[in-house]
Tab-separated table of C-alpha atoms in Angstrom:
chain	number	residue	atom	x	y	z
A	178	UNK	CA	55.711	-2.736	14.218
A	179	UNK	CA	52.389	-2.929	12.374
A	180	UNK	CA	49.195	-2.723	14.398
A	181	UNK	CA	45.948	-4.104	13.014
A	182	UNK	CA	42.641	-3.043	14.533
A	183	UNK	CA	40.564	-6.086	13.795
A	184	UNK	CA	36.950	-7.099	14.330
A	185	UNK	CA	36.734	-10.412	16.186
A	186	UNK	CA	33.970	-11.693	13.880
A	187	UNK	CA	34.602	-9.423	10.888
A	188	UNK	CA	35.405	-11.327	7.659
A	189	UNK	CA	37.358	-8.383	6.207
A	190	UNK	CA	39.565	-8.198	9.312
A	191	UNK	CA	40.085	-11.952	9.094
A	192	UNK	CA	41.597	-11.504	5.617
A	193	UNK	CA	44.193	-9.105	7.009
A	194	UNK	CA	45.009	-11.377	9.944
A	195	UNK	CA	45.576	-14.295	7.530
A	196	UNK	CA	48.031	-12.226	5.458
A	197	UNK	CA	49.951	-11.081	8.541
A	198	UNK	CA	50.312	-14.684	9.733
A	199	UNK	CA	51.271	-15.894	6.231
A	200	UNK	CA	54.125	-13.362	6.258
A	201	UNK	CA	55.315	-14.521	9.688
A	202	UNK	CA	56.401	-11.045	10.751
A	203	UNK	CA	56.137	-8.958	13.924
A	204	UNK	CA	52.742	-7.365	14.306
A	205	UNK	CA	50.138	-6.585	16.918
A	206	UNK	CA	46.422	-7.310	16.562
A	207	UNK	CA	44.023	-5.215	18.631
A	208	UNK	CA	40.677	-7.012	18.864
A	209	UNK	CA	37.730	-4.681	18.470
A	210	UNK	CA	34.048	-5.319	19.144
A	211	UNK	CA	32.369	-4.385	15.834
A	212	UNK	CA	29.083	-3.700	17.648
A	213	UNK	CA	30.799	-1.210	19.959
A	214	UNK	CA	33.702	0.392	18.069
A	215	UNK	CA	36.181	2.499	20.038
A	216	UNK	CA	36.077	6.209	19.159
A	217	UNK	CA	39.597	6.241	17.697
A	218	UNK	CA	38.476	3.993	14.797
A	219	UNK	CA	36.371	6.894	13.417
A	220	UNK	CA	39.435	9.145	13.684
A	221	UNK	CA	41.592	6.645	11.749
A	222	UNK	CA	38.952	5.581	9.208
A	223	UNK	CA	36.344	8.088	7.956
A	224	UNK	CA	33.997	5.133	7.274
A	225	UNK	CA	34.241	4.130	10.958
A	226	UNK	CA	34.858	0.438	10.411
A	227	UNK	CA	37.588	-2.160	10.721
A	228	UNK	CA	40.091	-3.351	9.634
A	229	UNK	CA	42.530	-0.481	10.124
A	230	UNK	CA	46.308	-0.912	9.800
A	231	UNK	CA	48.701	1.514	11.492
A	232	UNK	CA	52.435	1.586	10.843
A	233	UNK	CA	54.265	4.674	12.096
A	234	UNK	CA	52.632	7.625	10.238
A	235	UNK	CA	50.726	5.422	7.807
A	236	UNK	CA	47.070	4.585	8.455
A	237	UNK	CA	45.289	2.318	5.978
A	238	UNK	CA	41.759	0.961	5.836
A	239	UNK	CA	39.908	-1.440	3.471
A	240	UNK	CA	41.107	-5.047	3.600
A	241	UNK	CA	42.343	-5.355	-0.008
A	242	UNK	CA	44.373	-2.123	0.221
A	243	UNK	CA	45.869	-3.201	3.559
A	244	UNK	CA	46.744	-6.645	2.206
A	245	UNK	CA	48.411	-5.359	-0.964
A	246	UNK	CA	50.478	-2.960	1.148
A	247	UNK	CA	51.604	-5.774	3.466
A	248	UNK	CA	52.395	-7.965	0.442
A	249	UNK	CA	54.556	-5.277	-1.163
A	250	UNK	CA	56.234	-4.329	2.108
A	251	UNK	CA	57.054	-7.949	3.003
A	252	UNK	CA	57.368	-9.774	-0.325
A	253	UNK	CA	57.951	-13.302	1.051
A	254	UNK	CA	55.893	-15.344	0.494
A	255	UNK	CA	54.444	-13.290	-2.354
A	256	UNK	CA	50.633	-13.418	-2.407
A	257	UNK	CA	49.918	-11.174	-5.395
A	258	UNK	CA	51.245	-12.564	-8.692
A	259	UNK	CA	54.609	-11.135	-9.807
A	260	UNK	CA	53.526	-10.935	-13.466
A	261	UNK	CA	51.646	-7.646	-14.226
A	262	UNK	CA	49.067	-9.433	-16.426
A	263	UNK	CA	48.281	-12.019	-13.738
A	264	UNK	CA	48.283	-9.279	-11.097
A	265	UNK	CA	45.730	-7.343	-13.164
A	266	UNK	CA	43.558	-10.469	-13.386
A	267	UNK	CA	43.897	-11.078	-9.657
A	268	UNK	CA	42.759	-7.508	-8.905
A	269	UNK	CA	39.766	-8.006	-11.191
A	270	UNK	CA	38.844	-11.207	-9.306
A	271	UNK	CA	39.181	-9.365	-5.984
A	272	UNK	CA	36.877	-6.642	-7.306
A	273	UNK	CA	34.357	-9.280	-8.391
A	274	UNK	CA	34.489	-10.977	-4.977
A	275	UNK	CA	33.601	-7.645	-3.353
A	276	UNK	CA	30.715	-6.929	-5.717
A	277	UNK	CA	29.274	-10.412	-6.180
A	278	UNK	CA	29.914	-12.067	-2.804
A	279	UNK	CA	31.054	-9.815	0.038
A	280	UNK	CA	28.611	-6.984	-0.773
A	281	UNK	CA	25.879	-9.272	0.661
A	282	UNK	CA	27.492	-9.823	4.066
A	283	UNK	CA	25.756	-6.886	5.777
A	284	UNK	CA	22.408	-8.199	4.536
A	285	UNK	CA	23.205	-11.696	5.828
A	286	UNK	CA	24.212	-10.357	9.236
A	287	UNK	CA	21.656	-7.576	9.749
A	288	UNK	CA	19.081	-7.604	6.937
A	289	UNK	CA	15.429	-8.724	7.027
A	290	UNK	CA	14.835	-12.441	6.450
A	291	UNK	CA	13.542	-12.069	2.888
A	292	UNK	CA	16.574	-10.040	1.780
A	293	UNK	CA	18.958	-12.346	3.660
A	294	UNK	CA	17.445	-15.378	1.881
A	295	UNK	CA	17.966	-13.653	-1.471
A	296	UNK	CA	21.590	-12.859	-0.531
A	297	UNK	CA	22.149	-16.534	0.425
A	298	UNK	CA	20.851	-17.666	-2.965
A	299	UNK	CA	23.089	-15.198	-4.840
A	300	UNK	CA	26.208	-16.322	-2.938
A	301	UNK	CA	25.289	-20.009	-3.352
A	302	UNK	CA	24.865	-19.568	-7.126
A	303	UNK	CA	28.136	-17.646	-7.564
A	304	UNK	CA	30.114	-20.221	-5.572
A	305	UNK	CA	28.495	-23.083	-7.504
A	306	UNK	CA	29.550	-21.398	-10.760
A	307	UNK	CA	33.227	-21.253	-9.773
A	308	UNK	CA	33.333	-24.720	-8.162
A	309	UNK	CA	34.442	-26.598	-11.352
A	310	UNK	CA	37.722	-24.619	-11.328
A	311	UNK	CA	38.841	-26.681	-8.318
A	312	UNK	CA	38.495	-30.005	-10.103
A	313	UNK	CA	41.535	-28.989	-12.169
A	314	UNK	CA	43.562	-26.828	-9.790
A	315	UNK	CA	44.516	-26.566	-6.137
A	316	UNK	CA	43.965	-22.837	-5.628
A	317	UNK	CA	42.227	-19.924	-7.342
A	318	UNK	CA	45.173	-19.115	-9.610
A	319	UNK	CA	46.488	-22.649	-10.093
A	320	UNK	CA	48.995	-24.416	-7.848
A	321	UNK	CA	50.097	-21.316	-5.934
A	322	UNK	CA	48.258	-20.004	-2.876
A	323	UNK	CA	47.484	-16.318	-3.484
A	324	UNK	CA	45.614	-13.240	-2.277
A	325	UNK	CA	42.451	-14.582	-3.962
A	326	UNK	CA	42.449	-17.592	-1.645
A	327	UNK	CA	42.969	-15.273	1.321
A	328	UNK	CA	40.093	-13.047	0.157
A	329	UNK	CA	37.462	-15.773	-0.220
A	330	UNK	CA	38.466	-17.879	2.814
A	331	UNK	CA	36.455	-15.908	5.454
A	332	UNK	CA	33.255	-16.360	3.450
A	333	UNK	CA	33.825	-20.095	2.971
A	334	UNK	CA	34.523	-20.418	6.716
A	335	UNK	CA	31.124	-18.813	7.453
A	336	UNK	CA	28.916	-20.773	5.004
A	337	UNK	CA	27.126	-22.786	7.712
A	338	UNK	CA	27.043	-19.796	10.040
A	339	UNK	CA	25.302	-17.741	7.328
A	340	UNK	CA	22.999	-20.661	6.470
A	341	UNK	CA	24.329	-21.086	2.921
A	342	UNK	CA	23.817	-24.636	1.645
A	343	UNK	CA	25.848	-25.503	-1.442
A	344	UNK	CA	24.480	-28.090	-3.901
A	345	UNK	CA	26.270	-31.369	-4.624
A	346	UNK	CA	27.895	-30.019	-7.809
A	347	UNK	CA	29.711	-27.426	-5.666
A	348	UNK	CA	31.564	-30.117	-3.670
A	349	UNK	CA	34.963	-29.214	-5.278
A	350	UNK	CA	34.767	-25.810	-3.571
A	351	UNK	CA	34.241	-27.471	-0.182
A	352	UNK	CA	37.342	-29.646	-0.702
A	353	UNK	CA	39.227	-26.497	-1.735
A	354	UNK	CA	37.982	-24.753	1.441
A	355	UNK	CA	39.373	-27.561	3.622
A	356	UNK	CA	42.776	-27.104	1.940
A	357	UNK	CA	42.772	-23.418	2.857
A	358	UNK	CA	41.499	-24.057	6.395
A	359	UNK	CA	44.339	-26.478	7.093
A	360	UNK	CA	47.042	-23.854	6.451
A	361	UNK	CA	48.856	-22.933	9.702
A	362	UNK	CA	48.456	-19.180	9.033
A	363	UNK	CA	44.700	-19.597	8.592
A	364	UNK	CA	44.407	-21.519	11.858
A	365	UNK	CA	46.603	-19.026	13.760
A	366	UNK	CA	44.580	-16.084	12.446
A	367	UNK	CA	41.242	-17.380	13.789
A	368	UNK	CA	39.744	-15.588	16.786
A	369	UNK	CA	37.882	-17.626	19.455
A	370	UNK	CA	34.604	-16.136	18.125
A	371	UNK	CA	35.420	-17.330	14.589
A	372	UNK	CA	36.348	-20.802	15.815
A	373	UNK	CA	32.908	-20.973	17.449
A	374	UNK	CA	31.233	-20.329	14.078
A	375	UNK	CA	32.032	-23.878	12.954
A	376	UNK	CA	31.260	-26.806	15.196
C-alpha cells in the first residue's frame, strides 16, 4: 500500500491526494501539520517538506515526481498523455506552472505585504493570459482531464483565500475551475482545512 505524508493545507500535497483519488486505489494519507513537521519527514525528504510518498522501499518527494510515478504505476485513468510529443508538452506546462505560478505561494503565505501584493498581481496576470484557452476547450489539453488540471487545481481553489481577484476577461478560467472542483476525486481529496478556505 502507498502512504502519502500530506500537508493539510499544502497545495502540493493536495495535487497528490487528487491523483490518488482519481486512480481509485488503496492508499493511506497521513495528515501532517506543515507548521510542525514530524522529525521523520526530514529523514525521508532532505528538503524537509511534504508531500512524501512511501511504497515499500521507495521514498519519493516533490509533487510532480510523485504524481508521474503514481500515473505510470496505475495507468487507469491515464493522466499524462500517452503520446510522447504531448507528454513532452505537458511536462513543459508543469514546469511553467512551477516557475510562473506556484513559485509565489511561499510569498503569498509568509511574505511581507508588498511582496505578497506583487505575487498576487503576477499570478492574476498569468491566469488572465491563459483564460481564453477555456472558451474553446474543457480542460488544459482539450477534452481530456489530465495532470495539468490536477496541477493547477489547488491554486484555483485558493484564489479567494490568497486574495487574488481575477478580472472579468478571466471568467472562462473560473468556469473551468468549477468543472474541476465538481469532480468526485477532487471533492474526496479535500481536507477539512481546505474546505474551510472557500465559504
